[in-house]
Short mmCIF file of C-alpha atoms and ligand atoms in Angstrom, two decimals:
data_model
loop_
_atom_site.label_atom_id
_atom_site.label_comp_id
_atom_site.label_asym_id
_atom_site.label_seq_id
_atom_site.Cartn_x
_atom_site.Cartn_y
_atom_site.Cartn_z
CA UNK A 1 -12.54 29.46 22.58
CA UNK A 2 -10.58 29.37 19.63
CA UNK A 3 -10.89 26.58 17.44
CA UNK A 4 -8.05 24.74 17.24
CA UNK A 5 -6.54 22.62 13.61
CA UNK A 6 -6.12 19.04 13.63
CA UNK A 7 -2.37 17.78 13.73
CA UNK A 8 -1.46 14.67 11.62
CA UNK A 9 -0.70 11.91 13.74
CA UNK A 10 0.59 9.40 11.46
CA UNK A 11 0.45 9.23 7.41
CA UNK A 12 0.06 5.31 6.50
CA UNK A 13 1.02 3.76 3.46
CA UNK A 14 -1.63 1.12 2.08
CA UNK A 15 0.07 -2.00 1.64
CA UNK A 16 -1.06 -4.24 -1.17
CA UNK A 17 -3.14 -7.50 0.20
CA UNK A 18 -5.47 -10.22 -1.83
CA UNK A 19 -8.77 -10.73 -0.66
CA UNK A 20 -12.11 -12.56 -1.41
CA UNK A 21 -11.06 -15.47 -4.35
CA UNK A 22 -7.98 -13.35 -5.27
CA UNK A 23 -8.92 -9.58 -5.80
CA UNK A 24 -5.51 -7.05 -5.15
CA UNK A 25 -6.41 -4.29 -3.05
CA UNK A 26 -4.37 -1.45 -0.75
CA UNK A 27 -4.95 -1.74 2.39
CA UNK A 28 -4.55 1.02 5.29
CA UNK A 29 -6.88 0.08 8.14
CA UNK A 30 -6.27 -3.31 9.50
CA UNK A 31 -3.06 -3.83 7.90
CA UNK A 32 -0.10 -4.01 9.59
CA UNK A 33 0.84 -0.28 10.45
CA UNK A 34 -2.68 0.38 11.60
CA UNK A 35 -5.01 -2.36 12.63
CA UNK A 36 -7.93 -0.09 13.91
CA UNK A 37 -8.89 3.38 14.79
CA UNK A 38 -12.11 3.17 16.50
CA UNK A 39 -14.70 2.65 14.91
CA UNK A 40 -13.26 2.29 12.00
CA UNK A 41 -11.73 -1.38 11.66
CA UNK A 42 -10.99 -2.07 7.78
CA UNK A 43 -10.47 0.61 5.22
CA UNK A 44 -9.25 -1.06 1.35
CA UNK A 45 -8.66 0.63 -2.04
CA UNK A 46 -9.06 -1.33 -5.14
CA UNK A 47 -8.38 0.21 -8.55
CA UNK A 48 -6.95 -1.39 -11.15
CA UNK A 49 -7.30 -1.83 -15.10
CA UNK A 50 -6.31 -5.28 -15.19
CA UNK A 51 -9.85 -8.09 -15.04
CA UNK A 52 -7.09 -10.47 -13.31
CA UNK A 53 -6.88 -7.72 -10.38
CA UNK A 54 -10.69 -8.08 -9.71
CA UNK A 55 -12.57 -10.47 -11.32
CA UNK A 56 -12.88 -13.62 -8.92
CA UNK A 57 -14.48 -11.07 -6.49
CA UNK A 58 -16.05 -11.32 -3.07
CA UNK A 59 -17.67 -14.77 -3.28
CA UNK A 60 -20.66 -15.40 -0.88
CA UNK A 61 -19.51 -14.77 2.43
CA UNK A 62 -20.78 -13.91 6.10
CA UNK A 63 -20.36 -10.56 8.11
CA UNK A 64 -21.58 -10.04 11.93
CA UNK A 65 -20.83 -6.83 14.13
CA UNK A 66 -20.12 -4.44 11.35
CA UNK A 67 -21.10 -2.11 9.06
CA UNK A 68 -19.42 -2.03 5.46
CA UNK A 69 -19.34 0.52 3.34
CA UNK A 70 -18.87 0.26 -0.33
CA UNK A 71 -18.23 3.44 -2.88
CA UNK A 72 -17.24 2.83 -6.08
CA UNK A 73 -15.08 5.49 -8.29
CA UNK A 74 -15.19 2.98 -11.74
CA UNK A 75 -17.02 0.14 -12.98
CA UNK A 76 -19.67 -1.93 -11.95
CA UNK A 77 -20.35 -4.46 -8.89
CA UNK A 78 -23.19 -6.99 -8.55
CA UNK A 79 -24.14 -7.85 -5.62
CA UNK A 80 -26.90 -10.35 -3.84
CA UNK A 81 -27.62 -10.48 -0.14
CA UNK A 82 -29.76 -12.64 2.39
CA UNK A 83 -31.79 -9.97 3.38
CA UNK A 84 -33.20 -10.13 0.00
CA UNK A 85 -31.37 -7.21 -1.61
CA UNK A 86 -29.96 -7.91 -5.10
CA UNK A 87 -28.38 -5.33 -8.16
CA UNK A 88 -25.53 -3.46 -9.33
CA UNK A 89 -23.87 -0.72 -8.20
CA UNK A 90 -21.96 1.88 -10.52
CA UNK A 91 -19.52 4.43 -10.59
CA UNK A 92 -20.49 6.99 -7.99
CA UNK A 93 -22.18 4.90 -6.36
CA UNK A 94 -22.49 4.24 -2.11
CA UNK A 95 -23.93 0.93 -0.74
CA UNK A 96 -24.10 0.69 2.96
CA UNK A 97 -24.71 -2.54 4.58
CA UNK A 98 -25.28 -3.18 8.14
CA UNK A 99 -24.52 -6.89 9.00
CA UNK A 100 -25.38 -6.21 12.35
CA UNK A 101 -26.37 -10.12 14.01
CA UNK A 102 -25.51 -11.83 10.83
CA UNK A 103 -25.76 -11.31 6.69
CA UNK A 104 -24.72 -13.17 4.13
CA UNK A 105 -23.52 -11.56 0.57
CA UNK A 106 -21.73 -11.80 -2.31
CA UNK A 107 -19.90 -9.14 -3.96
CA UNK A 108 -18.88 -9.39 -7.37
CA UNK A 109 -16.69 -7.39 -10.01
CA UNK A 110 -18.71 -7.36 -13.62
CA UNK A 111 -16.52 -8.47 -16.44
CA UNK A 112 -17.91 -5.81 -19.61
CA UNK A 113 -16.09 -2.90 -17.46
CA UNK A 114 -12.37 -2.68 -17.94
CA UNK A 115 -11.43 -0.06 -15.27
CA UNK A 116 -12.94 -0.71 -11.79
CA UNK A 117 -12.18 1.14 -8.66
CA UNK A 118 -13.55 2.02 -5.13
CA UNK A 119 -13.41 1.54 -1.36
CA UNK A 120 -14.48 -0.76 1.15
CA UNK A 121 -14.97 0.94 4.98
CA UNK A 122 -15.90 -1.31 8.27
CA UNK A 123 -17.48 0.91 10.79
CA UNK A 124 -17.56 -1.23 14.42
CA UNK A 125 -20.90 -1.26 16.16
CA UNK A 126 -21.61 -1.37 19.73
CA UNK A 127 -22.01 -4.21 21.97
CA UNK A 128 -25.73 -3.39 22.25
CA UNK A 129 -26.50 -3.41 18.53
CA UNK A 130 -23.95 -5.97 17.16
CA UNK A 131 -26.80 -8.86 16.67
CA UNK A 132 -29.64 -6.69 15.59
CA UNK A 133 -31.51 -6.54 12.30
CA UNK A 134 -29.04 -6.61 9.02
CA UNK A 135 -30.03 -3.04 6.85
CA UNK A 136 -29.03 -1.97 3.56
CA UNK A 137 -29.29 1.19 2.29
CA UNK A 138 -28.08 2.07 -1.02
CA UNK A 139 -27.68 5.60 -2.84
CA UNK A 140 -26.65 6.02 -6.60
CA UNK A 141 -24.27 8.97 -7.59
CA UNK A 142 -27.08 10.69 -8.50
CA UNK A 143 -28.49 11.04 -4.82
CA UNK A 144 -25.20 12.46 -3.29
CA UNK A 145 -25.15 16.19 -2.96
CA UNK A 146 -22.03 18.01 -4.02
CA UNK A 147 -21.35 21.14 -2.52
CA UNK A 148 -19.20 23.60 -4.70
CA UNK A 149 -17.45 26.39 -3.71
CA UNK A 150 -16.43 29.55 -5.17
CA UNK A 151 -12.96 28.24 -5.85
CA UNK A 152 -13.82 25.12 -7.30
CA UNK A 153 -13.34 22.83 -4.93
CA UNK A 154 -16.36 20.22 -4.86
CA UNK A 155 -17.61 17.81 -1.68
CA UNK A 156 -19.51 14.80 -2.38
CA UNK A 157 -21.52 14.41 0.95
CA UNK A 158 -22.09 11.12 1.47
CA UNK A 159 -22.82 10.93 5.47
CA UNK A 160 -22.54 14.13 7.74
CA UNK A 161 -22.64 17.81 6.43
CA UNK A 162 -20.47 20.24 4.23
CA UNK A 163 -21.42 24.04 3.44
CA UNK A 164 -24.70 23.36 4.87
CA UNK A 165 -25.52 20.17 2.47
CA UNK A 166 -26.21 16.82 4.43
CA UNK A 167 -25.44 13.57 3.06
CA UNK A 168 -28.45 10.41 2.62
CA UNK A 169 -26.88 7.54 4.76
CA UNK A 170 -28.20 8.38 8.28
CA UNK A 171 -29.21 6.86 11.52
CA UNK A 172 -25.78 4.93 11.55
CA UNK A 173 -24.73 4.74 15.61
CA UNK A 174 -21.23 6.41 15.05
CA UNK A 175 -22.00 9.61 13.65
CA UNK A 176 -19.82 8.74 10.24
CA UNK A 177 -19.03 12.01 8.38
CA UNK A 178 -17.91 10.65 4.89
CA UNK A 179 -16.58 13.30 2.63
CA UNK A 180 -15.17 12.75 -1.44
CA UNK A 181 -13.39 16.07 -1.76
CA UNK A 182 -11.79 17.32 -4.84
CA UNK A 183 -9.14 21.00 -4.81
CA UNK A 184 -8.21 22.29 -7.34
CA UNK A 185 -4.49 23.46 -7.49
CA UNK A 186 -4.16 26.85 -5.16
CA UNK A 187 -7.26 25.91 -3.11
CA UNK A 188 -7.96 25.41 0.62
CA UNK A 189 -10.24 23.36 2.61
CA UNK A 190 -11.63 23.33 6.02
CA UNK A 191 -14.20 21.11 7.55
CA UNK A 192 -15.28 20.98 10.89
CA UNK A 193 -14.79 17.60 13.16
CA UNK A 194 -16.75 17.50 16.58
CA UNK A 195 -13.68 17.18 19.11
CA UNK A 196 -12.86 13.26 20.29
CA UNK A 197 -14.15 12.21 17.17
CA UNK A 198 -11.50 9.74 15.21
CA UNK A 199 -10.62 11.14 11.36
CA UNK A 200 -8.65 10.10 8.50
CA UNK A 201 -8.01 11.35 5.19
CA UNK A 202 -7.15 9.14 2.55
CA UNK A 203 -5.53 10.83 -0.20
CA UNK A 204 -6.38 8.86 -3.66
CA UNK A 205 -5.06 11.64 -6.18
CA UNK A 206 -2.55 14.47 -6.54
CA UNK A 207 -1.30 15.35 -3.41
CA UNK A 208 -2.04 18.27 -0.81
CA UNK A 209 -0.52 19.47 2.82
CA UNK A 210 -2.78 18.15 5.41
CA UNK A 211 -3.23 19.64 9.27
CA UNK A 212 -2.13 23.16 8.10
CA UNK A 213 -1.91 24.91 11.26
CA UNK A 214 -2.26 28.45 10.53
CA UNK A 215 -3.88 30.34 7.64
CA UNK A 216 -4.78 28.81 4.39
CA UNK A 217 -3.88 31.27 1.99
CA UNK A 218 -0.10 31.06 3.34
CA UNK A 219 2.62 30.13 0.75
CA UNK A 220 5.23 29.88 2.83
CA UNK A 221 6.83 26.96 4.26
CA UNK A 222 4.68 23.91 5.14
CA UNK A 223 3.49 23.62 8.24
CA UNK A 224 1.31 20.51 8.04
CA UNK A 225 2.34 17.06 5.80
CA UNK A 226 2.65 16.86 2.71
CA UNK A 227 0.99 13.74 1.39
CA UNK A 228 0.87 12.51 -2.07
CA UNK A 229 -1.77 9.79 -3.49
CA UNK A 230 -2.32 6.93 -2.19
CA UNK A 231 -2.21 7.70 1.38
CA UNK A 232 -3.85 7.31 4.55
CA UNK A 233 -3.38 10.57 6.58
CA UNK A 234 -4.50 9.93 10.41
CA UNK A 235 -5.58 12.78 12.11
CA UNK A 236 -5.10 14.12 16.18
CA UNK A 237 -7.75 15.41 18.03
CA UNK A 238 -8.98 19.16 17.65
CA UNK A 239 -11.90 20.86 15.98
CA UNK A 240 -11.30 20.91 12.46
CA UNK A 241 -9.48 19.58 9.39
CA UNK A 242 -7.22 21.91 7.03
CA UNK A 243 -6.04 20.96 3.69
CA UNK A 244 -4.21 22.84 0.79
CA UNK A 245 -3.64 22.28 -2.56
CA UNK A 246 -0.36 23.85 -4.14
CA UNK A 247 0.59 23.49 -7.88
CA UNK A 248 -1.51 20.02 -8.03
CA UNK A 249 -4.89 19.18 -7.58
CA UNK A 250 -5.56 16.46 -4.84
CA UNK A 251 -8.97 14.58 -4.13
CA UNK A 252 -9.04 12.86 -1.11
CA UNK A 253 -11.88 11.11 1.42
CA UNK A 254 -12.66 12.51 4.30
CA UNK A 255 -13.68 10.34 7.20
CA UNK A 256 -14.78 10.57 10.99
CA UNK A 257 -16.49 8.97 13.48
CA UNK A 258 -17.57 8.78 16.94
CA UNK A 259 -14.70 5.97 18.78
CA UNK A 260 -16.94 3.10 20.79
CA UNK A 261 -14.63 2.87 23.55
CA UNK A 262 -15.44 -1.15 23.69
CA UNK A 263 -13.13 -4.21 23.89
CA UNK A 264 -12.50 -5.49 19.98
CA UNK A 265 -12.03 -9.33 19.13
CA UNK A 266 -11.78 -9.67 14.67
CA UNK A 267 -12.17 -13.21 12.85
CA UNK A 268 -12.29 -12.36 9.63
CA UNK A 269 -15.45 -10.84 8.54
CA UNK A 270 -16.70 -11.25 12.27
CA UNK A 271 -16.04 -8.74 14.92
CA UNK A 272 -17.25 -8.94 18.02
CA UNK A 273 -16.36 -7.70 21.61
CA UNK A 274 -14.95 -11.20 23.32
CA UNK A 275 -13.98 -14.86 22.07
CA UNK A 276 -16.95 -16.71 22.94
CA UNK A 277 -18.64 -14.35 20.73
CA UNK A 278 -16.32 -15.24 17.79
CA UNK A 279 -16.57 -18.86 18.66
CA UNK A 280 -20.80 -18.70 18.62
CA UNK A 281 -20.38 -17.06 15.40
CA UNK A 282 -18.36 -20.00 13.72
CA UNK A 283 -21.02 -22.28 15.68
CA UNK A 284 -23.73 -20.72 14.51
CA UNK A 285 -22.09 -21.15 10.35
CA UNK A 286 -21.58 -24.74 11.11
CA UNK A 287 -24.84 -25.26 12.15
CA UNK A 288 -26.66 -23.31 9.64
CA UNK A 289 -28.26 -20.09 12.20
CA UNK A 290 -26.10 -17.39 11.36
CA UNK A 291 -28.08 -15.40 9.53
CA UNK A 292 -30.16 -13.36 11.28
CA UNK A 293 -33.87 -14.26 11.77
CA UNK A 294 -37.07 -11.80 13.69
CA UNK A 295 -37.18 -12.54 17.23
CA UNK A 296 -33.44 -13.53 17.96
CA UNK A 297 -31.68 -10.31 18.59
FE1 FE B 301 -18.53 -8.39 2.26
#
């Protein structure tokens, strides 16, 4: 069978939110255009120049049901955990934390950097795993394979595969494929997304046409979206992505996952599948058992 391109659904603009003790991000996943596409519940873009955009930071504070994903373009974050992880991470940099029954952390912003930038992803995880072990795994820019192309183009292959290169973070239940893909202007793109997987783009520089349906080395008339940064581009179902670059070189994050299919209930940095779930985790913080402990879950 032929393989067919995937369509853009909807193109989201991040809207600007504060968050933590007063840090100004975009937001484009669980804002109000889009509040979830399974299994991804949260996706945020902070980048700014300003300390006063940033530097009160992500306070200690609890997560439970999730996965977060954190990868930083500029500057430096430390960070401190109650599963006993503790350092800094840096430009380039991926940390991927799985709260699963119930972490703990602070995140914060150092003040020596001027520029800071980066992302912040919430993968859902199933019913059956949301109160197991917390897990951490972090990977410095140094760790993430880049596959380059003939044409320039360069993939930063953070989870899943690209031209045959396979990214570190593995093992995570959805099957994330988490791409950092630069074009250069003239070049085309392809990557291939298993079919009823969910997939975004989010388009963070220059701009591109996304969901090209036919051939990429077409000048013609568009017959995908144009999208210009910043952008969330949400994609239909099909077999594979198609970007193109025209007179300006766009970078953009490629994302896709495997949906859960289960019932979603969000409290903050809790998200759980019913109520009385949310309501034992606010229990559990006022009586001092959140955090997850051997033998509980
Ligand atoms: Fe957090």
């Amino acid at each position: 069978m032929e393989s067919q391109p995937r369509r853009v659904a909807r193109v989201i603009e991040p809207q600007p939110v504060v968050e933590g003790a007063g840090v100004r991000l975009r937001r484009s996943i669980a804002g109000w255009a889009l509040d979830y596409l399974d299994p991804f519940l949260l996706f945020d873009h902070f980048e700014s120049d300003d300390p006063d955009d940033y530097l009160a930071g992500f306070p200690l504070h609890p997560h439970r049901g999730i996965e977060t994903v954190t990868y930083m373009l500029a500057g430096e974050v430390d960070h401190k955990d109650t599963i006993g992880n503790a350092g800094t991470i840096g430009p380039g940099d991926v940390q991927w934390m799985t709260a699963g029954g119930g972490i703990m952390h602070e995140e914060m912003p150092r003040p020596r950097e001027g520029r800071m930038g980066g992302f912040q992803l919430w993968v859902n995880m199933p019913a059956k795993l949301k109160m197991s072990r917390p897990r951490y795994q972090e990977i410095t820019a140094a760790d993430i394979p880049v596959a380059e192309r003939p044409d320039g183009t360069r993939v930063r292959v953070v989870a899943g595969t690209a031209d045959g290169v396979h990214g570190p973070v593995t093992e995570i239940y959805a099957e994330p494929e988490y791409l950092d893909v630069e074009l250069p202007a003239g070049a085309g793109f392809v990557q291939e997304i298993p079919r009823g997987h969910a997939a975004f783009a989010y388009v963070f520089r220059g701009e591109g046409e996304f969901g090209v349906a036919g051939d990429l080395g077409y000048r013609g008339d568009l017959d995908g979206s144009l999208v210009h940064a910043p952008g969330l581009v949400v994609f239909e179902d099909g077999d594979e992505v198609r970007v193109r670059a025209y007179s300006h070189p766009v970078r953009f994050l490629l994302v896709s996952g495997a949906p859960l299919g289960e019932p979603i209930a969000r409290y903050g940095p809790f998200v759980m599948n019913t109520r009385a779930e949310l309501q034992q985790a606010l229990a559990d913080l006022r009586d001092g058992t959140f955090v997850w402990t051997e033998g509980r879950g």
